[in-house]
Structures are given as structure tokens and as C-alpha cells.
Coordinates of C-alpha atoms and ligand atoms in Angstrom, one line a residue:
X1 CA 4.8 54.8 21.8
X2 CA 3.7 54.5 18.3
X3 CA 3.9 51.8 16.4
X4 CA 3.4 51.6 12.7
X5 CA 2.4 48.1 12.2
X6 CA 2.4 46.3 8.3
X7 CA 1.1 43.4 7.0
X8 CA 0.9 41.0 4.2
X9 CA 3.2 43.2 1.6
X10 CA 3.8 40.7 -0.5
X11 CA 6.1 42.3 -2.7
X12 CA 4.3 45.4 -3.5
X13 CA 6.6 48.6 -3.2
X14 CA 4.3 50.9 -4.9
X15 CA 1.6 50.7 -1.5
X16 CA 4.4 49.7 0.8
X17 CA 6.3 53.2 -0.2
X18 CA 2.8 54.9 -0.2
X19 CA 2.0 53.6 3.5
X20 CA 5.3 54.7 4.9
X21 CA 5.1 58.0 3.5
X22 CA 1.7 58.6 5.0
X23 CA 2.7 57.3 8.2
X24 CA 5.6 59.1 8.3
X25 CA 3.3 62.7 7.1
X26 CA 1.1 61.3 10.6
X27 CA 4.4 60.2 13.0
X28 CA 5.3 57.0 14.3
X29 CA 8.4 55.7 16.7
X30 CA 8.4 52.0 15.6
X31 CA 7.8 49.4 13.1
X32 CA 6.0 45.9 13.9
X33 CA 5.7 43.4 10.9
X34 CA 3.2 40.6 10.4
X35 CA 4.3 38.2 7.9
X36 CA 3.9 38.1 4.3
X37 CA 6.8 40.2 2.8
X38 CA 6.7 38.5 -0.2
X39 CA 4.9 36.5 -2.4
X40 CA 2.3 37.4 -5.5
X41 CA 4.2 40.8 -6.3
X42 CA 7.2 42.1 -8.5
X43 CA 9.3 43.4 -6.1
X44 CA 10.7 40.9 -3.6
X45 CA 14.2 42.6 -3.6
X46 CA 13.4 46.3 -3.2
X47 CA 10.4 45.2 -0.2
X48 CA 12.4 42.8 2.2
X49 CA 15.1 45.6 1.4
X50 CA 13.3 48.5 2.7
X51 CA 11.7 46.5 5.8
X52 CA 15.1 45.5 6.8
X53 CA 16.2 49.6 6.6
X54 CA 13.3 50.3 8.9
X55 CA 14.6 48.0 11.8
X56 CA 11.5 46.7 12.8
X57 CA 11.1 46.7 16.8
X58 CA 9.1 43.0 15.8
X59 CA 8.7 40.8 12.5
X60 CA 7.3 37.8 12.5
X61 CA 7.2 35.0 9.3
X62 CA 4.5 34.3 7.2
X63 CA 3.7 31.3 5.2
X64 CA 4.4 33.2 1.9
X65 CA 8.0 34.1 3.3
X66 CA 8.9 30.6 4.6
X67 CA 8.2 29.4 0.7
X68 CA 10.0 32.0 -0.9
X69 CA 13.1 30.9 1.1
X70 CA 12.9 27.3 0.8
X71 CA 12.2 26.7 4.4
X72 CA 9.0 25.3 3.6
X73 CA 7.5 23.7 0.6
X74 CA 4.5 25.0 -1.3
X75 CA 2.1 22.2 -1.2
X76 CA -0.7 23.8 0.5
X77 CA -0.8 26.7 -2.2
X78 CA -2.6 26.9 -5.2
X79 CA -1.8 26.7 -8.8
X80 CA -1.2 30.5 -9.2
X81 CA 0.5 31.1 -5.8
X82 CA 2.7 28.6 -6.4
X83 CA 3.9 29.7 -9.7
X84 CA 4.3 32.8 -8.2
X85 CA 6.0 31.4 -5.0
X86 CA 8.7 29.6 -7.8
X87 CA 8.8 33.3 -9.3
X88 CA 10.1 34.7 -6.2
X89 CA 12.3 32.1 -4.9
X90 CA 14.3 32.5 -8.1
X91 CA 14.8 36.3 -8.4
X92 CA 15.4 36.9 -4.2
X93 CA 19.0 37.7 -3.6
X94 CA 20.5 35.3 -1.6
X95 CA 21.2 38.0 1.1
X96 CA 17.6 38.7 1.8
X97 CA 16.6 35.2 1.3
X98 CA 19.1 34.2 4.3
X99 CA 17.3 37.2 6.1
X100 CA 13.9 36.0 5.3
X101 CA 14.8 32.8 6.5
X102 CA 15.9 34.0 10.2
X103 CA 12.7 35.5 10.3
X104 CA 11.0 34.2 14.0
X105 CA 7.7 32.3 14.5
X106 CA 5.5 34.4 16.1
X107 CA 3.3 35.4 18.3
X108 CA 6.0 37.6 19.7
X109 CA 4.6 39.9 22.8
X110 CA 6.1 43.8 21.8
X111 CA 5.2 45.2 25.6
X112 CA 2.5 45.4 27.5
X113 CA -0.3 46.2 25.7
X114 CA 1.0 44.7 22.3
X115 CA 1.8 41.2 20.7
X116 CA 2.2 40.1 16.8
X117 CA 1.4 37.0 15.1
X118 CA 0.9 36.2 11.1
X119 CA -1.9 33.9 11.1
X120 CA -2.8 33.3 14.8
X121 CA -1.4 33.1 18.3
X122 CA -1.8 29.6 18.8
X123 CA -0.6 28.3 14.6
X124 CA 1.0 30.8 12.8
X125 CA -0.3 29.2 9.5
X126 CA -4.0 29.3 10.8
X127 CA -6.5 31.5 9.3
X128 CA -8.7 33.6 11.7
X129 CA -11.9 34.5 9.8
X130 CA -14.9 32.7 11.6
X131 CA -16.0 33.4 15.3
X132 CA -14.9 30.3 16.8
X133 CA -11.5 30.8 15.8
X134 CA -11.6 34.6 16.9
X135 CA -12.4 33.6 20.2
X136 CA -9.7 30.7 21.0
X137 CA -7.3 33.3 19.5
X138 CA -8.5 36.2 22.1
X139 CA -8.8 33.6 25.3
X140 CA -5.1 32.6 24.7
X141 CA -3.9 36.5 23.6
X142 CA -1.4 37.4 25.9
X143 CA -1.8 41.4 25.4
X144 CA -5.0 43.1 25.6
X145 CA -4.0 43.6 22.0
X146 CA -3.0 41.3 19.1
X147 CA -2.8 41.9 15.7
X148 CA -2.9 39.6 12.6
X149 CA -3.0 39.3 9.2
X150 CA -2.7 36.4 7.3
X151 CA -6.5 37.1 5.8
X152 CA -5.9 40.3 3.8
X153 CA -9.1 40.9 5.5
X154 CA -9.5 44.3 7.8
X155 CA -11.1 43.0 10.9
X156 CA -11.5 43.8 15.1
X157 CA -12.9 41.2 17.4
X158 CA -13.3 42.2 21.1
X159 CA -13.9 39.9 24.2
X160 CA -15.1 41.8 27.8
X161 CA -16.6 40.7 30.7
X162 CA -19.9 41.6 28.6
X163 CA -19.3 39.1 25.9
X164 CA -17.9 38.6 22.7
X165 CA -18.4 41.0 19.5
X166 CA -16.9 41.3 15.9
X167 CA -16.7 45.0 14.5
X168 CA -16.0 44.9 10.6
X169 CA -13.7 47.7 8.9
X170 CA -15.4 51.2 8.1
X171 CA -14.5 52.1 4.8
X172 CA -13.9 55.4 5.7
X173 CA -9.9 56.2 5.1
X174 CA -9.1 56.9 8.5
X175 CA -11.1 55.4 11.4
X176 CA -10.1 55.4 15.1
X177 CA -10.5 52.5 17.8
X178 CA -10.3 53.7 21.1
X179 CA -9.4 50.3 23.5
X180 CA -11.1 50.2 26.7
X181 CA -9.5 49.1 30.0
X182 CA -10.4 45.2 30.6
X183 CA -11.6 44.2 27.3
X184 CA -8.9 42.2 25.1
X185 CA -8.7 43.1 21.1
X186 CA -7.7 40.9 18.4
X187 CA -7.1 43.2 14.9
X188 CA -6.4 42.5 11.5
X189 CA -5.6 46.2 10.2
X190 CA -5.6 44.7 6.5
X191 CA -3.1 43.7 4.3
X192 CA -0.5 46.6 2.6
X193 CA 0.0 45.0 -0.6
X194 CA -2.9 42.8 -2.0
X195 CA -6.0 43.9 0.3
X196 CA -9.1 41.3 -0.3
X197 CA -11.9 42.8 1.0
X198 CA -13.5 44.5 -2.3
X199 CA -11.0 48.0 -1.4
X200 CA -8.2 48.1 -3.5
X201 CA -6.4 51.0 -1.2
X202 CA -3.7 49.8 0.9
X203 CA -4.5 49.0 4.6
X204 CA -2.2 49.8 7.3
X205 CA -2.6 50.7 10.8
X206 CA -0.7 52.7 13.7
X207 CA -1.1 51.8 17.3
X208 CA -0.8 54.6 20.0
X209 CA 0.4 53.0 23.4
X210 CA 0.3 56.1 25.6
X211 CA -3.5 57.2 23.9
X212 CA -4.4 53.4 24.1
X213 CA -6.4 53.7 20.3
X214 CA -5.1 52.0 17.0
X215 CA -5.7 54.5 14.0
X216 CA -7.0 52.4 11.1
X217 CA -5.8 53.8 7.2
X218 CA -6.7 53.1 4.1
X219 CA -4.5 54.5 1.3
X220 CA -4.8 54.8 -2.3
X221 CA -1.4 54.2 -4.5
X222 CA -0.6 53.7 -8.0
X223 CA -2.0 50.5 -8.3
X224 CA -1.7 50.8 -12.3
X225 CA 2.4 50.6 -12.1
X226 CA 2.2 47.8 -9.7
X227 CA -0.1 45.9 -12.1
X228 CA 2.4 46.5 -15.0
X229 CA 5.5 45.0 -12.9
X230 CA 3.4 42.0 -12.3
X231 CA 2.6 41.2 -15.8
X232 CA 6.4 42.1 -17.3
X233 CA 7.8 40.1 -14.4
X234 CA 5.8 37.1 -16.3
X235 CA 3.9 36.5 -13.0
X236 CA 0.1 35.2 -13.4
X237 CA -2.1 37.7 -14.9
X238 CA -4.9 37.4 -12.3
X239 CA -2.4 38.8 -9.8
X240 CA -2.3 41.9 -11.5
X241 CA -6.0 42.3 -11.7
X242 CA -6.9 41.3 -8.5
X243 CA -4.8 44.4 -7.4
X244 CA -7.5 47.1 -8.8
X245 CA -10.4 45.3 -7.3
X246 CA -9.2 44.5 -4.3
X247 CA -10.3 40.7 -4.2
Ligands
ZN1 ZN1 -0.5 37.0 3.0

């Protein structure tokens, strides 16, 4: 099985169009989705739209989606993600904010090897960026697999019977991780639609069951016409420039 597997979108068709059409170019069987459909971007409609049409095998919620659908409120975001949060709550159809708001909880276990959360298996709101964290997330992992996002931030921890060990993303626009037999993995592949690393290209990833490896892409798209939706959609400024840097 492949999987395809995208995260933290947050409204941004322009790389979410470029992703699929690259990983359709490289073949894939399935969809998994981490969270974070919308949120910051100009598109909310046309993204939850063309998730939906893919029929994801596994979605899980993110904070920014619970917001946008008035499950939750925005009181832990800041000034601009709120404003944009307002932005997106307005303008979502009611269709596919009724969709966003069936959305599960995660973690959700895919098979065997896989399972999905947003933030982190144990709090789906929790960011995983420091060792500590990393570690209580691999220890209660159900799959010798799980992926996150949540971060925006393209990382893989590992735990084996030889210890603990953090590798950081390549920068190279394809990388390949082969998984070993016995040692548990905890990814981030990095986020589709506003990465935060310093790389403005789009991060995705595709995981190959049968090969046991998770093929690691980064992806350039025209970041220009998603800038311009942001600023005639009225949405904060800095959300269109953070797009070209990457931050
Ligand atoms: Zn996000």
C-alpha cells in the first residue's frame, strides 16, 4: 500500500493542487490526512472540497479546523490567527463546515504499520518539538509508525533497543527513509500549505507499506498567486509573506 499522507493545508490550493499532482506523476493507493485543512489561507472552500473528493482512507482534526467550525473557540490563538480564524469561519459553506465538524480526534491506527494524529498521540492539540515530548509520544505509538504535524516543522524521531535519536529533514527534494524491523518512528513529513522551517516548498510525504520506507518531498508551487489571494481576501498581510520564506 501507498499512502499519500497531507498535512497542515491550511487553505492553500495552489501547493495542495501541486502536491497531488506530483504524487499522482509518482503513484499512490490512499490518502491519510493530519489536521489543519484550513486556517491562514484563501481558499477554505475549494481545499476541504478537494480533500473530501479524494476520500481519505483516515483524517483526523486539527486545532485550526475545530475553530473554523465553531467547535472550539479561538482563545489560545494569536492576534493574526485569530483574525484569520474569524476570516474563515465566515466564508466556509455550511456544507463543509458541517463536514469539518465530523472530523474525528485522532490518533487513529490506519493498519499495521501506520497510525495518524494532528498534534500528538496522547493530546491532539500538543505540540511535539522538544525531545521529551518525542519520546512520551514514541513509548505510547501504537504503530511502529506515526505521523504528525501540527509543527509545520519536517522532522523523524526513532526509538530502538539502541536508544533514542532525532534525524532533521534533508533539504534535498526527494529523500527516502528506509524503516527498520523493531525500531518505532514518529514523523512529521512537513506541512503542505504554510511550511515553517526556512523552505518555502511544499512538504508532503508518501508511505510505502509493502517497501517499509516513507519517501519525503519537497515541492515548489506558485507561491506568488497564493500570496495575492491572501491579501485580496483582506486576510493579514504577514500571512502572505510568511508564504515565500517559509517561516
Ligand atoms: Zn497547522
Amino acid at each position: 500500500m501507498r499512502y499519500l499522507v497531507l498535512t497542515d493545508i491550511h487553505a492553500n490550493l495552489e501547493a495542495l493542487d501541486a502536491v497531488v499532482a506530483d504524487a499522482r506523476a509518482r503513484g499512490y493507493d490512499q490518502t491519510l490526512v493530519l489536521g489543519d485543512l484550513v486556517g491562514y489561507g484563501a481558499d477554505p472552500n475549494a481545499v476541504v472540497e478537494r480533500v473530501r473528493s479524494m476520500k481519505p482512507t483516515a483524517i483526523v482534526r486539527g486545532n485550526h479546523d475545530k475553530v473554523a467550525c465553531g467547535v472550539e473557540q479561538a482563545d489560545g490563538f494569536n492576534a493574526v490567527a485569530k483574525s484569520a480564524a474569524r476570516w474563515t469561519l465566515d466564508v466556509l459553506l455550511p456544507e463543509y463546515r458541517q463536514w469539518l465538524a465530523a472530523l474525528p480526534e485522532g490518533p487513529i491506527d490506519v493498519d499495521d504499520t501506520v497510525q495518524i494524529c494532528h498534534g500528538s498521540p496522547f493530546d491532539e492539540d500538543a505540540y511535539i518539538f522538544d525531545e521529551l515530548d518525542a519520546l512520551r509520544a514514541l513509548k505510547i505509538a501504537s504503530r511502529p509508525l506515526c505521523l504528525f504535524g501540527h509543527t509545520h516543522y519536517p522532522v523523524t524521531f526513532e526509538l530502538s533497543a539502541d536508544g533514542f535519536d532525532s534525524i532533521g529533514a534533508s533539504g534535498a527534494a526527494e529523500s527516502v527513509l528506509k524503516m527498520r524491523p523493531g525500531v518505532k518512528y514518529l514523523m512529521n513529513p512537513g506541512s503542505v500549505g504554510q511550511p515553517r522551517d526556512g523552505d518555502p516548498r511544499a512538504a508532503y510525504a508518501i508511505v510505502d507499506t509493502a517497501r517499509q520506507c516513507v519517501e519525503l518531498m519537497r515541492l515548489k508551487y506558485p507561491v506568488e498567486e497564493a500570496q495575492a489571494k491572501v491579501i485580496r481576501a483582506g486576510l493579514p498581510e504577514v500571512l502572505a509573506q510568511r508564504l515565500a520564506v517559509g517561516r
